[in-house]
């Protein structure tokens, strides 16, 4: 499936008209991807009995295609970062290498899971990490390259956390939910580490992108200042600092909708 | 016991067996006091051998659930009570940390632990409010305020405090990851997701305090070859927490896998 076509479908919220027929998916859903089988994780959807469940299955597949798109983005970013020669700090290189391994594993895992479920994974897009010339993170002759390389990593990781969270409800009732949650918390570990390398807190305060983050990344942080959780204003629960605005927003990461995540990723996708 | 055993994958798939083990927890008796009870629970859950020994007891009075012991319940309420128990533990732990910072703490680490305290107290009080709203007048269905005892943990020791924080944060991540699929209300699922990623951010920060400049923030001890973090069944988490002896108020989870 062509990625741009997929993103268009996602952006149009045309989520139930996937290219794979339901019949095709039903027929192969019990088979496991190779990687998934090795991990002893039941990575596949259970049989769906009615139309509502079929629709939820389509939503789940679209959620995973979006996840794969974001993982392609991260995976290529860290590969290029490590190859660029821009990172001179060996500690930071160690961190990037660990993250790079995880993103590669996520790509492989999602591809195996989708294929195991009889779905054709989206193709890897062509990325432009300059975002049309705004950045030049892999160029050793760019004095800002290292700072940009860290800032982009932060933006991608914080996006990943919010995007997976936004797809959780689309994965409810499927065997994809638990592995997606397991990826989600790994992205959060990455985000915390990158943020702290950059001198920030590991968590997001209000809707602040943080010192040194380009304004173009603000979309990653919009909405993080939400204080209403399940109808409860979490600044009003008790007294003292745990319920101030900063702590109350830091204590909860917010979702990105599929469209919001697509819009952020699209800044770095050429085709 | 090894909190981070890979066996969780198989246990998650074998919930019937796990449920039976948990049922036996409330059958552990006689307990002279609550402290003793939770310690016995931890031991019983920690090893199948001990459970077998218990089952072979000659007195034949094992099936005698104690109605005084709170059970977390089933379904979404069971998961909310479960999360509330874990958040109570974390909040209590960090309350003690910030009220008696370890010797020689840096200002950066003071800020970090104050943040963790703030976040966990907020989480705890959120679950308290959410459960109260969910149970309405049926207040006995809400997990009570728990009591804690950290034994000989040295609060003045940076190493001990940070090592304990690491276990609590990694356990929180594994617990939420392993319980998400039990939630049927999508709003609760999303809130659990909002919280678990913050727990993971904490875990990474604590791990980097222990081993700066390393890959430990998302180390191979918690992230597997597929790039997946831990996910553990409630019964296994409760067994691990019971094993620490930190929670002195007894409770059971007979209706969670």
Short mmCIF file of C-alpha atoms in Angstrom, two decimals:
data_model
loop_
_atom_site.label_atom_id
_atom_site.label_comp_id
_atom_site.label_asym_id
_atom_site.label_seq_id
_atom_site.Cartn_x
_atom_site.Cartn_y
_atom_site.Cartn_z
CA UNK A 1 0.00 0.00 0.00
CA UNK A 2 1.30 3.43 -0.89
CA UNK A 3 2.04 5.49 2.16
CA UNK A 4 0.81 8.82 0.86
CA UNK A 5 -2.42 7.18 -0.16
CA UNK A 6 -2.70 5.74 3.30
CA UNK A 7 -2.02 9.08 4.93
CA UNK A 8 -4.63 10.70 2.72
CA UNK A 9 -7.14 8.11 3.77
CA UNK A 10 -6.22 8.63 7.38
CA UNK A 11 -6.47 12.38 7.08
CA UNK A 12 -9.87 12.02 5.47
CA UNK A 13 -10.91 9.84 8.37
CA UNK A 14 -11.84 7.29 5.76
CA UNK A 15 -10.84 4.62 8.17
CA UNK A 16 -13.18 1.82 7.29
CA UNK A 17 -12.34 1.47 3.61
CA UNK A 18 -8.96 -0.14 3.81
CA UNK A 19 -7.50 -1.77 0.73
CA UNK A 20 -7.51 -5.24 2.24
CA UNK A 21 -10.86 -6.89 2.07
CA UNK A 22 -12.34 -8.08 5.30
CA UNK A 23 -12.70 -11.53 3.85
CA UNK A 24 -9.00 -11.63 3.08
CA UNK A 25 -8.13 -10.56 6.60
CA UNK A 26 -10.53 -12.97 8.24
CA UNK A 27 -8.94 -15.82 6.38
CA UNK A 28 -5.43 -15.23 7.58
CA UNK A 29 -5.80 -13.61 10.93
CA UNK A 30 -4.86 -16.57 13.01
CA UNK A 31 -1.41 -16.83 11.52
CA UNK A 32 1.39 -15.22 13.45
CA UNK A 33 4.22 -13.13 12.18
CA UNK A 34 7.61 -14.76 12.51
CA UNK A 35 8.93 -12.19 14.93
CA UNK A 36 5.77 -12.22 16.95
CA UNK A 37 5.82 -15.97 17.21
CA UNK A 38 9.38 -15.87 18.46
CA UNK A 39 8.31 -13.49 21.18
CA UNK A 40 5.46 -15.78 22.18
CA UNK A 41 3.06 -12.91 21.79
CA UNK A 42 -0.33 -13.64 20.30
CA UNK A 43 -0.05 -10.97 17.65
CA UNK A 44 -3.21 -11.22 15.65
CA UNK A 45 -6.83 -10.33 15.88
CA UNK A 46 -9.41 -12.73 17.07
CA UNK A 47 -12.21 -13.69 14.77
CA UNK A 48 -14.74 -10.99 14.24
CA UNK A 49 -18.38 -11.90 14.23
CA UNK A 50 -20.23 -8.83 13.14
CA UNK A 51 -19.98 -5.62 11.22
CA UNK A 52 -19.17 -3.42 14.20
CA UNK A 53 -16.28 -5.63 15.08
CA UNK A 54 -15.12 -5.68 11.47
CA UNK A 55 -15.03 -1.91 11.54
CA UNK A 56 -13.04 -1.97 14.75
CA UNK A 57 -10.61 -4.33 13.05
CA UNK A 58 -10.15 -1.87 10.21
CA UNK A 59 -9.51 0.86 12.76
CA UNK A 60 -6.91 -1.35 14.41
CA UNK A 61 -5.14 -2.01 11.11
CA UNK A 62 -5.06 1.70 10.33
CA UNK A 63 -3.69 2.43 13.78
CA UNK A 64 -0.87 -0.04 13.17
CA UNK A 65 -0.13 1.41 9.73
CA UNK A 66 0.19 4.83 11.31
CA UNK A 67 2.46 3.37 13.98
CA UNK A 68 4.61 1.75 11.30
CA UNK A 69 4.90 5.04 9.46
CA UNK A 70 6.16 6.78 12.60
CA UNK A 71 8.56 3.93 13.30
CA UNK A 72 9.99 4.14 9.76
CA UNK A 73 10.56 7.83 10.40
CA UNK A 74 12.34 7.28 13.71
CA UNK A 75 14.33 4.32 12.46
CA UNK A 76 15.75 6.16 9.47
CA UNK A 77 16.39 9.26 11.55
CA UNK A 78 18.55 7.42 14.09
CA UNK A 79 20.38 5.48 11.36
CA UNK A 80 21.29 8.70 9.57
CA UNK A 81 22.16 10.42 12.84
CA UNK A 82 24.59 7.67 13.80
CA UNK A 83 26.15 7.64 10.33
CA UNK A 84 26.46 11.42 10.11
CA UNK A 85 29.48 11.93 12.34
CA UNK A 86 27.66 14.80 14.03
CA UNK A 87 27.53 13.04 17.41
CA UNK A 88 30.90 13.34 19.14
CA UNK A 89 29.77 12.58 22.71
CA UNK A 90 30.18 8.85 23.24
CA UNK A 91 27.49 8.77 25.93
CA UNK A 92 25.00 10.31 23.53
CA UNK A 93 26.10 7.90 20.84
CA UNK A 94 25.39 5.02 23.24
CA UNK A 95 21.89 6.38 23.80
CA UNK A 96 21.25 6.84 20.08
CA UNK A 97 22.47 3.32 19.35
CA UNK A 98 20.10 1.83 21.92
CA UNK A 99 17.16 3.83 20.59
CA UNK A 100 18.09 2.95 17.02
CA UNK A 101 17.96 -0.74 17.84
CA UNK A 102 14.52 -0.35 19.36
CA UNK A 103 13.11 1.59 16.41
CA UNK A 104 14.45 -1.00 13.97
CA UNK A 105 12.86 -3.72 16.11
CA UNK A 106 9.55 -1.85 16.16
CA UNK A 107 9.56 -1.59 12.36
CA UNK A 108 10.27 -5.31 12.01
CA UNK A 109 7.70 -6.22 14.65
CA UNK A 110 4.91 -4.15 13.12
CA UNK A 111 5.63 -5.43 9.61
CA UNK A 112 5.59 -9.00 10.87
CA UNK A 113 2.40 -8.40 12.79
CA UNK A 114 0.58 -6.80 9.87
CA UNK A 115 1.76 -9.45 7.43
CA UNK A 116 0.87 -12.15 9.91
CA UNK A 117 -2.62 -10.71 9.99
CA UNK A 118 -2.84 -10.82 6.19
CA UNK A 119 -2.41 -7.08 5.77
CA UNK A 120 0.09 -5.44 3.41
CA UNK A 121 2.21 -3.02 5.46
CA UNK A 122 2.58 0.54 4.22
CA UNK A 123 5.74 1.08 2.23
CA UNK A 124 8.61 3.00 3.72
CA UNK A 125 8.32 6.61 2.54
CA UNK A 126 11.07 8.90 1.34
CA UNK A 127 11.98 11.20 4.21
CA UNK A 128 13.38 14.68 4.24
CA UNK A 129 14.79 15.47 7.68
CA UNK A 130 15.52 19.03 6.63
CA UNK A 131 11.73 19.53 6.55
CA UNK A 132 12.06 21.48 3.34
CA UNK A 133 15.29 23.23 4.35
CA UNK A 134 14.40 24.24 7.92
CA UNK A 135 16.98 21.86 9.43
CA UNK A 136 20.30 20.36 8.38
CA UNK A 137 20.91 17.86 11.19
CA UNK A 138 23.30 15.40 9.50
CA UNK A 139 25.73 17.95 8.04
CA UNK A 140 28.95 18.16 10.05
CA UNK A 141 29.67 21.57 8.54
CA UNK A 142 26.44 22.93 10.01
CA UNK A 143 27.36 24.33 13.44
CA UNK A 144 23.76 23.81 14.61
CA UNK A 145 23.61 20.20 13.40
CA UNK A 146 24.08 18.58 16.81
CA UNK A 147 21.46 20.76 18.47
CA UNK A 148 19.04 20.06 15.63
CA UNK A 149 19.74 16.37 15.81
CA UNK A 150 18.81 16.33 19.50
CA UNK A 151 15.80 18.60 19.04
CA UNK A 152 14.38 16.42 16.27
CA UNK A 153 14.89 13.31 18.37
CA UNK A 154 12.92 14.90 21.18
CA UNK A 155 10.13 15.91 18.83
CA UNK A 156 9.92 12.44 17.28
CA UNK A 157 9.91 10.64 20.62
CA UNK A 158 7.35 12.90 22.24
CA UNK A 159 5.24 12.54 19.08
CA UNK A 160 5.55 8.77 19.26
CA UNK A 161 4.35 8.67 22.86
CA UNK A 162 1.33 10.80 22.11
CA UNK A 163 0.49 9.09 18.81
CA UNK A 164 0.49 5.54 20.21
CA UNK A 165 -1.63 6.74 23.11
CA UNK A 166 -4.09 8.25 20.66
CA UNK A 167 -4.53 4.91 18.91
CA UNK A 168 -5.06 2.84 22.07
CA UNK A 169 -8.84 2.90 21.86
CA UNK A 170 -8.67 1.74 18.23
CA UNK A 171 -6.77 -1.32 19.40
CA UNK A 172 -9.12 -2.24 22.24
CA UNK A 173 -10.34 -5.79 22.12
CA UNK A 174 -7.51 -6.89 19.83
CA UNK A 175 -4.30 -8.71 20.59
CA UNK A 176 -2.46 -5.71 19.19
CA UNK A 177 -3.24 -3.59 22.25
CA UNK A 178 -0.70 -5.01 24.68
CA UNK A 179 2.27 -4.95 22.26
CA UNK A 180 1.32 -1.39 21.29
CA UNK A 181 1.34 -0.40 24.96
CA UNK A 182 4.73 -2.09 25.32
CA UNK A 183 6.11 -0.02 22.42
CA UNK A 184 4.44 3.11 23.79
CA UNK A 185 6.29 2.96 27.12
CA UNK A 186 9.60 2.35 25.35
CA UNK A 187 9.04 5.52 23.34
CA UNK A 188 8.39 7.31 26.64
CA UNK A 189 11.68 6.03 28.05
CA UNK A 190 13.43 7.33 24.92
CA UNK A 191 11.68 10.69 25.19
CA UNK A 192 12.69 11.13 28.82
CA UNK A 193 16.33 10.34 28.07
CA UNK A 194 16.59 12.65 25.06
CA UNK A 195 14.88 15.48 26.93
CA UNK A 196 17.27 15.11 29.86
CA UNK A 197 20.28 15.05 27.53
CA UNK A 198 18.96 18.36 26.22
CA UNK A 199 18.83 19.74 29.77
CA UNK A 200 15.06 19.54 30.13
CA UNK A 201 12.94 17.55 32.52
CA UNK A 202 12.02 14.11 31.26
CA UNK A 203 8.33 15.07 31.34
CA UNK A 204 6.32 17.76 29.57
CA UNK A 205 5.34 20.85 31.56
CA UNK A 206 2.18 22.65 30.43
CA UNK A 207 2.27 22.76 26.61
CA UNK A 208 5.91 23.86 26.57
CA UNK A 209 8.18 22.45 23.89
CA UNK A 210 11.15 23.43 26.07
CA UNK A 211 14.24 25.57 25.67
CA UNK A 212 15.96 25.35 22.32
CA UNK A 213 13.10 23.60 20.55
CA UNK A 214 12.27 25.13 17.16
CA UNK A 215 8.86 26.75 16.93
CA UNK A 216 8.05 24.31 14.14
CA UNK A 217 7.85 21.56 16.78
CA UNK A 218 5.12 23.26 18.81
CA UNK A 219 2.45 21.06 17.24
CA UNK A 220 4.02 18.16 19.13
CA UNK A 221 3.19 19.88 22.44
CA UNK A 222 -0.12 21.60 21.82
CA UNK A 223 -2.77 20.27 24.16
CA UNK A 224 -0.29 18.98 26.74
CA UNK A 225 -1.63 21.62 29.13
CA UNK A 226 -4.90 19.71 29.58
CA UNK A 227 -5.87 19.43 33.24
CA UNK A 228 -9.16 17.54 32.92
CA UNK A 229 -8.74 13.78 33.29
CA UNK A 230 -11.89 11.68 33.11
CA UNK A 231 -13.98 14.73 33.92
CA UNK A 232 -11.83 15.54 36.96
CA UNK A 233 -9.86 18.79 37.18
CA UNK A 234 -6.63 17.34 38.52
CA UNK A 235 -5.47 20.73 39.77
CA UNK A 236 -8.39 20.80 42.18
CA UNK A 237 -8.08 17.41 43.84
CA UNK A 238 -6.25 18.32 47.01
CA UNK A 239 -3.91 21.01 48.18
CA UNK A 240 -0.29 21.88 47.67
CA UNK A 241 2.21 21.49 44.89
CA UNK A 242 1.03 18.13 43.47
CA UNK A 243 -2.03 19.97 42.21
CA UNK A 244 -0.44 23.03 40.73
CA UNK A 245 -0.65 23.57 36.99
CA UNK A 246 2.90 22.44 36.26
CA UNK A 247 2.79 19.21 38.25
CA UNK A 248 -0.75 18.40 37.14
CA UNK A 249 0.18 18.70 33.46
CA UNK A 250 3.48 16.86 33.85
CA UNK A 251 1.75 13.93 35.54
CA UNK A 252 -0.29 13.06 32.44
CA UNK A 253 0.85 12.78 28.83
CA UNK A 254 -1.85 13.65 26.33
CA UNK A 255 -2.92 11.97 23.12
CA UNK A 256 -2.40 13.08 19.55
CA UNK A 257 -5.22 12.18 17.21
CA UNK A 258 -4.37 10.26 14.07
CA UNK A 259 -4.71 13.40 12.00
CA UNK A 260 -2.45 15.40 14.30
CA UNK A 261 0.22 12.70 14.19
CA UNK A 262 -0.05 12.46 10.39
CA UNK A 263 0.34 16.22 10.07
CA UNK A 264 3.53 16.19 12.15
CA UNK A 265 5.00 13.22 10.28
CA UNK A 266 4.09 14.77 6.94
CA UNK A 267 6.53 17.62 7.55
CA UNK A 268 9.32 15.08 7.02
CA UNK A 269 7.80 12.97 4.25
CA UNK A 270 8.58 13.72 0.61
CA UNK A 271 6.74 10.83 -0.98
CA UNK B 1 11.86 -13.14 43.24
CA UNK B 2 12.81 -11.80 39.87
CA UNK B 3 10.25 -9.08 39.26
CA UNK B 4 11.23 -8.81 35.65
CA UNK B 5 11.08 -12.42 34.67
CA UNK B 6 10.18 -13.17 31.08
CA UNK B 7 7.77 -15.75 32.39
CA UNK B 8 5.11 -13.04 32.41
CA UNK B 9 4.41 -13.73 28.76
CA UNK B 10 3.33 -17.23 29.51
CA UNK B 11 1.52 -16.26 32.66
CA UNK B 12 -0.47 -13.65 30.80
CA UNK B 13 -1.65 -16.42 28.51
CA UNK B 14 -2.48 -18.69 31.40
CA UNK B 15 -4.78 -16.57 33.46
CA UNK B 16 -6.83 -19.47 34.78
CA UNK B 17 -3.84 -20.90 36.54
CA UNK B 18 -2.88 -17.52 37.89
CA UNK B 19 -6.35 -16.93 39.25
CA UNK B 20 -6.20 -20.13 41.21
CA UNK B 21 -2.93 -19.08 42.77
CA UNK B 22 -4.37 -15.76 43.81
CA UNK B 23 -7.43 -17.42 45.28
CA UNK B 24 -5.14 -19.34 47.54
CA UNK B 25 -3.73 -16.13 48.93
CA UNK B 26 -6.86 -15.34 50.80
CA UNK B 27 -6.86 -18.87 52.12
CA UNK B 28 -3.51 -18.45 53.81
CA UNK B 29 -4.20 -18.67 57.51
CA UNK B 30 -4.04 -18.31 60.34
CA UNK B 31 -2.57 -14.83 60.38
CA UNK B 32 -1.94 -13.24 63.71
CA UNK B 33 -1.92 -9.76 62.35
CA UNK B 34 -2.11 -7.87 59.09
CA UNK B 35 1.62 -7.54 58.72
CA UNK B 36 2.09 -11.23 58.99
CA UNK B 37 -0.68 -11.83 56.51
CA UNK B 38 0.84 -9.81 53.72
CA UNK B 39 4.21 -11.41 54.27
CA UNK B 40 2.67 -14.83 54.05
CA UNK B 41 0.80 -13.77 50.94
CA UNK B 42 3.99 -12.69 49.31
CA UNK B 43 5.69 -15.93 50.08
CA UNK B 44 2.77 -18.00 48.92
CA UNK B 45 2.62 -16.13 45.64
CA UNK B 46 6.34 -16.06 45.13
CA UNK B 47 6.82 -19.79 44.82
CA UNK B 48 4.63 -22.61 43.66
CA UNK B 49 6.41 -24.89 46.11
CA UNK B 50 5.10 -22.94 49.03
CA UNK B 51 1.60 -22.98 47.62
CA UNK B 52 1.77 -26.73 47.28
CA UNK B 53 2.99 -27.05 50.84
CA UNK B 54 0.08 -24.95 51.95
CA UNK B 55 -2.41 -27.03 49.99
CA UNK B 56 -1.10 -30.22 51.54
CA UNK B 57 -1.76 -28.96 55.03
CA UNK B 58 -3.59 -31.57 57.06
CA UNK B 59 -6.03 -29.31 58.82
CA UNK B 60 -8.27 -29.13 55.75
CA UNK B 61 -9.53 -25.66 56.61
CA UNK B 62 -7.94 -23.83 53.72
CA UNK B 63 -11.20 -22.86 52.05
CA UNK B 64 -12.26 -20.16 54.40
CA UNK B 65 -12.02 -16.77 52.74
CA UNK B 66 -11.65 -14.00 55.24
CA UNK B 67 -14.45 -11.51 54.63
CA UNK B 68 -12.38 -8.84 56.39
CA UNK B 69 -9.85 -8.83 53.56
CA UNK B 70 -10.60 -6.35 50.79
CA UNK B 71 -10.74 -7.77 47.28
CA UNK B 72 -9.90 -5.44 44.39
CA UNK B 73 -12.93 -6.62 42.44
CA UNK B 74 -13.46 -7.41 38.79
CA UNK B 75 -13.60 -5.58 35.49
CA UNK B 76 -12.79 -1.90 35.23
CA UNK B 77 -13.33 -1.33 38.94
CA UNK B 78 -10.86 -4.10 39.74
CA UNK B 79 -8.26 -2.48 37.48
CA UNK B 80 -8.90 0.97 38.97
CA UNK B 81 -8.47 -0.38 42.50
CA UNK B 82 -5.33 -2.20 41.35
CA UNK B 83 -3.86 0.99 39.90
CA UNK B 84 -4.93 2.88 43.03
CA UNK B 85 -2.99 0.42 45.20
CA UNK B 86 0.18 0.88 43.14
CA UNK B 87 -0.17 4.65 43.05
CA UNK B 88 -0.72 4.72 46.81
CA UNK B 89 2.55 2.87 47.23
CA UNK B 90 4.48 5.16 44.91
CA UNK B 91 2.97 8.30 46.43
CA UNK B 92 3.76 7.12 49.95
CA UNK B 93 7.31 6.21 49.01
CA UNK B 94 8.10 9.59 47.44
CA UNK B 95 6.35 11.43 50.29
CA UNK B 96 8.87 9.87 52.62
CA UNK B 97 11.74 10.64 50.23
CA UNK B 98 10.92 14.34 49.99
CA UNK B 99 10.34 14.62 53.74
CA UNK B 100 13.78 13.19 54.44
CA UNK B 101 16.05 13.68 51.44
CA UNK B 102 19.03 11.38 51.49
CA UNK B 103 22.37 12.70 52.62
CA UNK B 104 24.21 14.92 50.19
CA UNK B 105 21.39 15.12 47.64
CA UNK B 106 22.09 17.49 44.75
CA UNK B 107 19.65 20.24 43.83
CA UNK B 108 18.95 18.49 40.51
CA UNK B 109 18.04 15.26 42.25
CA UNK B 110 15.96 17.17 44.80
CA UNK B 111 13.99 18.69 41.93
CA UNK B 112 13.60 15.32 40.26
CA UNK B 113 12.30 13.56 43.38
CA UNK B 114 9.98 16.47 44.13
CA UNK B 115 8.54 16.12 40.63
CA UNK B 116 8.05 12.38 41.10
CA UNK B 117 6.36 13.03 44.45
CA UNK B 118 4.03 15.57 42.85
CA UNK B 119 3.13 13.30 39.95
CA UNK B 120 2.48 10.21 42.03
CA UNK B 121 0.41 12.02 44.65
CA UNK B 122 -1.64 13.47 41.80
CA UNK B 123 -2.10 10.02 40.28
CA UNK B 124 -3.11 8.57 43.64
CA UNK B 125 -5.66 11.28 44.32
CA UNK B 126 -7.00 11.06 40.78
CA UNK B 127 -7.72 7.35 41.22
CA UNK B 128 -9.30 8.03 44.59
CA UNK B 129 -11.66 10.53 42.97
CA UNK B 130 -12.31 8.35 39.92
CA UNK B 131 -13.12 5.28 42.00
CA UNK B 132 -15.37 7.25 44.33
CA UNK B 133 -17.26 8.48 41.29
CA UNK B 134 -17.46 4.96 39.85
CA UNK B 135 -18.73 3.21 42.98
CA UNK B 136 -21.17 5.92 44.08
CA UNK B 137 -22.84 4.94 47.32
CA UNK B 138 -21.20 1.51 47.24
CA UNK B 139 -18.17 2.89 49.06
CA UNK B 140 -17.05 -0.47 50.39
CA UNK B 141 -16.07 -1.39 46.81
CA UNK B 142 -13.28 1.21 46.91
CA UNK B 143 -9.85 0.11 48.04
CA UNK B 144 -9.20 1.70 51.45
CA UNK B 145 -6.19 3.81 52.28
CA UNK B 146 -3.26 1.42 52.58
CA UNK B 147 -0.53 1.37 55.18
CA UNK B 148 3.14 0.87 54.42
CA UNK B 149 6.32 -0.28 56.09
CA UNK B 150 9.68 -0.21 54.33
CA UNK B 151 11.49 -2.31 56.89
CA UNK B 152 15.15 -1.43 57.18
CA UNK B 153 15.32 0.72 54.07
CA UNK B 154 17.85 3.46 54.80
CA UNK B 155 16.25 6.73 53.69
CA UNK B 156 19.58 8.49 54.05
CA UNK B 157 21.16 6.20 51.47
CA UNK B 158 21.07 7.54 47.93
CA UNK B 159 21.75 4.08 46.54
CA UNK B 160 18.90 2.46 48.43
CA UNK B 161 16.35 5.17 47.70
CA UNK B 162 17.16 5.27 43.99
CA UNK B 163 17.26 1.50 43.68
CA UNK B 164 13.82 1.28 45.29
CA UNK B 165 12.48 4.03 43.03
CA UNK B 166 13.74 2.11 40.01
CA UNK B 167 11.87 -1.04 41.06
CA UNK B 168 8.67 0.91 41.75
CA UNK B 169 8.75 2.77 38.43
CA UNK B 170 9.62 -0.28 36.31
CA UNK B 171 6.92 -2.22 38.16
CA UNK B 172 4.41 0.53 37.44
CA UNK B 173 5.20 0.41 33.73
CA UNK B 174 4.90 -3.38 33.59
CA UNK B 175 1.68 -3.27 35.60
CA UNK B 176 -0.12 -0.75 33.40
CA UNK B 177 1.12 -2.46 30.23
CA UNK B 178 -0.16 -5.79 31.49
CA UNK B 179 -3.53 -4.50 32.65
CA UNK B 180 -4.52 -2.34 29.69
CA UNK B 181 -6.28 -5.17 27.90
CA UNK B 182 -8.48 -5.77 30.95
CA UNK B 183 -10.05 -2.31 30.65
CA UNK B 184 -13.34 -2.09 28.79
CA UNK B 185 -14.06 1.64 29.09
CA UNK B 186 -11.97 3.47 26.45
CA UNK B 187 -11.78 6.59 28.61
CA UNK B 188 -10.12 4.63 31.40
CA UNK B 189 -7.77 3.01 28.89
CA UNK B 190 -6.62 6.39 27.58
CA UNK B 191 -6.09 7.71 31.11
CA UNK B 192 -4.06 4.64 31.98
CA UNK B 193 -2.04 5.37 28.85
CA UNK B 194 -1.54 8.98 29.93
CA UNK B 195 -0.17 7.79 33.25
CA UNK B 196 1.96 4.84 32.13
CA UNK B 197 4.06 6.94 29.78
CA UNK B 198 4.85 9.30 32.64
CA UNK B 199 5.85 6.30 34.77
CA UNK B 200 8.13 5.23 31.91
CA UNK B 201 9.64 8.71 31.76
CA UNK B 202 10.31 8.44 35.50
CA UNK B 203 11.83 4.99 35.12
CA UNK B 204 14.24 6.19 32.45
CA UNK B 205 15.30 9.19 34.53
CA UNK B 206 15.89 7.08 37.64
CA UNK B 207 17.82 4.51 35.65
CA UNK B 208 20.08 7.22 34.25
CA UNK B 209 20.75 8.48 37.77
CA UNK B 210 22.05 5.03 38.59
CA UNK B 211 24.11 4.61 35.43
CA UNK B 212 24.62 7.89 33.56
CA UNK B 213 25.52 7.85 29.88
CA UNK B 214 24.47 4.25 29.44
CA UNK B 215 21.71 2.38 27.61
CA UNK B 216 20.02 1.58 30.92
CA UNK B 217 17.24 4.17 30.48
CA UNK B 218 15.62 1.55 28.24
CA UNK B 219 17.94 -1.31 29.09
CA UNK B 220 17.88 -4.81 27.73
CA UNK B 221 16.70 -6.00 31.14
CA UNK B 222 13.31 -4.36 30.52
CA UNK B 223 13.09 -4.04 26.72
CA UNK B 224 13.18 -7.25 24.71
CA UNK B 225 14.53 -8.03 21.25
CA UNK B 226 11.30 -6.83 19.65
CA UNK B 227 11.68 -3.46 21.34
CA UNK B 228 8.82 -4.19 23.73
CA UNK B 229 8.73 -3.05 27.36
CA UNK B 230 7.57 -5.37 30.13
CA UNK B 231 3.92 -6.25 30.59
CA UNK B 232 3.00 -8.29 33.66
CA UNK B 233 -0.25 -9.77 34.91
CA UNK B 234 -1.82 -8.24 38.04
CA UNK B 235 -1.25 -11.46 39.97
CA UNK B 236 2.45 -11.36 39.20
CA UNK B 237 2.77 -7.68 40.06
CA UNK B 238 0.91 -8.17 43.34
CA UNK B 239 3.11 -11.13 44.15
CA UNK B 240 6.23 -9.06 43.54
CA UNK B 241 4.95 -6.12 45.55
CA UNK B 242 3.83 -8.41 48.36
CA UNK B 243 7.28 -9.91 48.36
CA UNK B 244 8.78 -6.54 49.24
CA UNK B 245 6.62 -6.35 52.38
CA UNK B 246 6.08 -2.63 51.71
CA UNK B 247 2.27 -2.83 51.80
CA UNK B 248 1.09 -3.89 55.25
CA UNK B 249 -2.64 -3.64 54.59
CA UNK B 250 -3.83 -6.97 53.19
CA UNK B 251 -5.92 -7.20 50.06
CA UNK B 252 -6.62 -9.81 47.45
CA UNK B 253 -7.12 -9.80 43.68
CA UNK B 254 -9.14 -12.94 43.17
CA UNK B 255 -11.02 -11.59 40.16
CA UNK B 256 -8.06 -10.31 38.15
CA UNK B 257 -5.82 -12.58 36.08
#
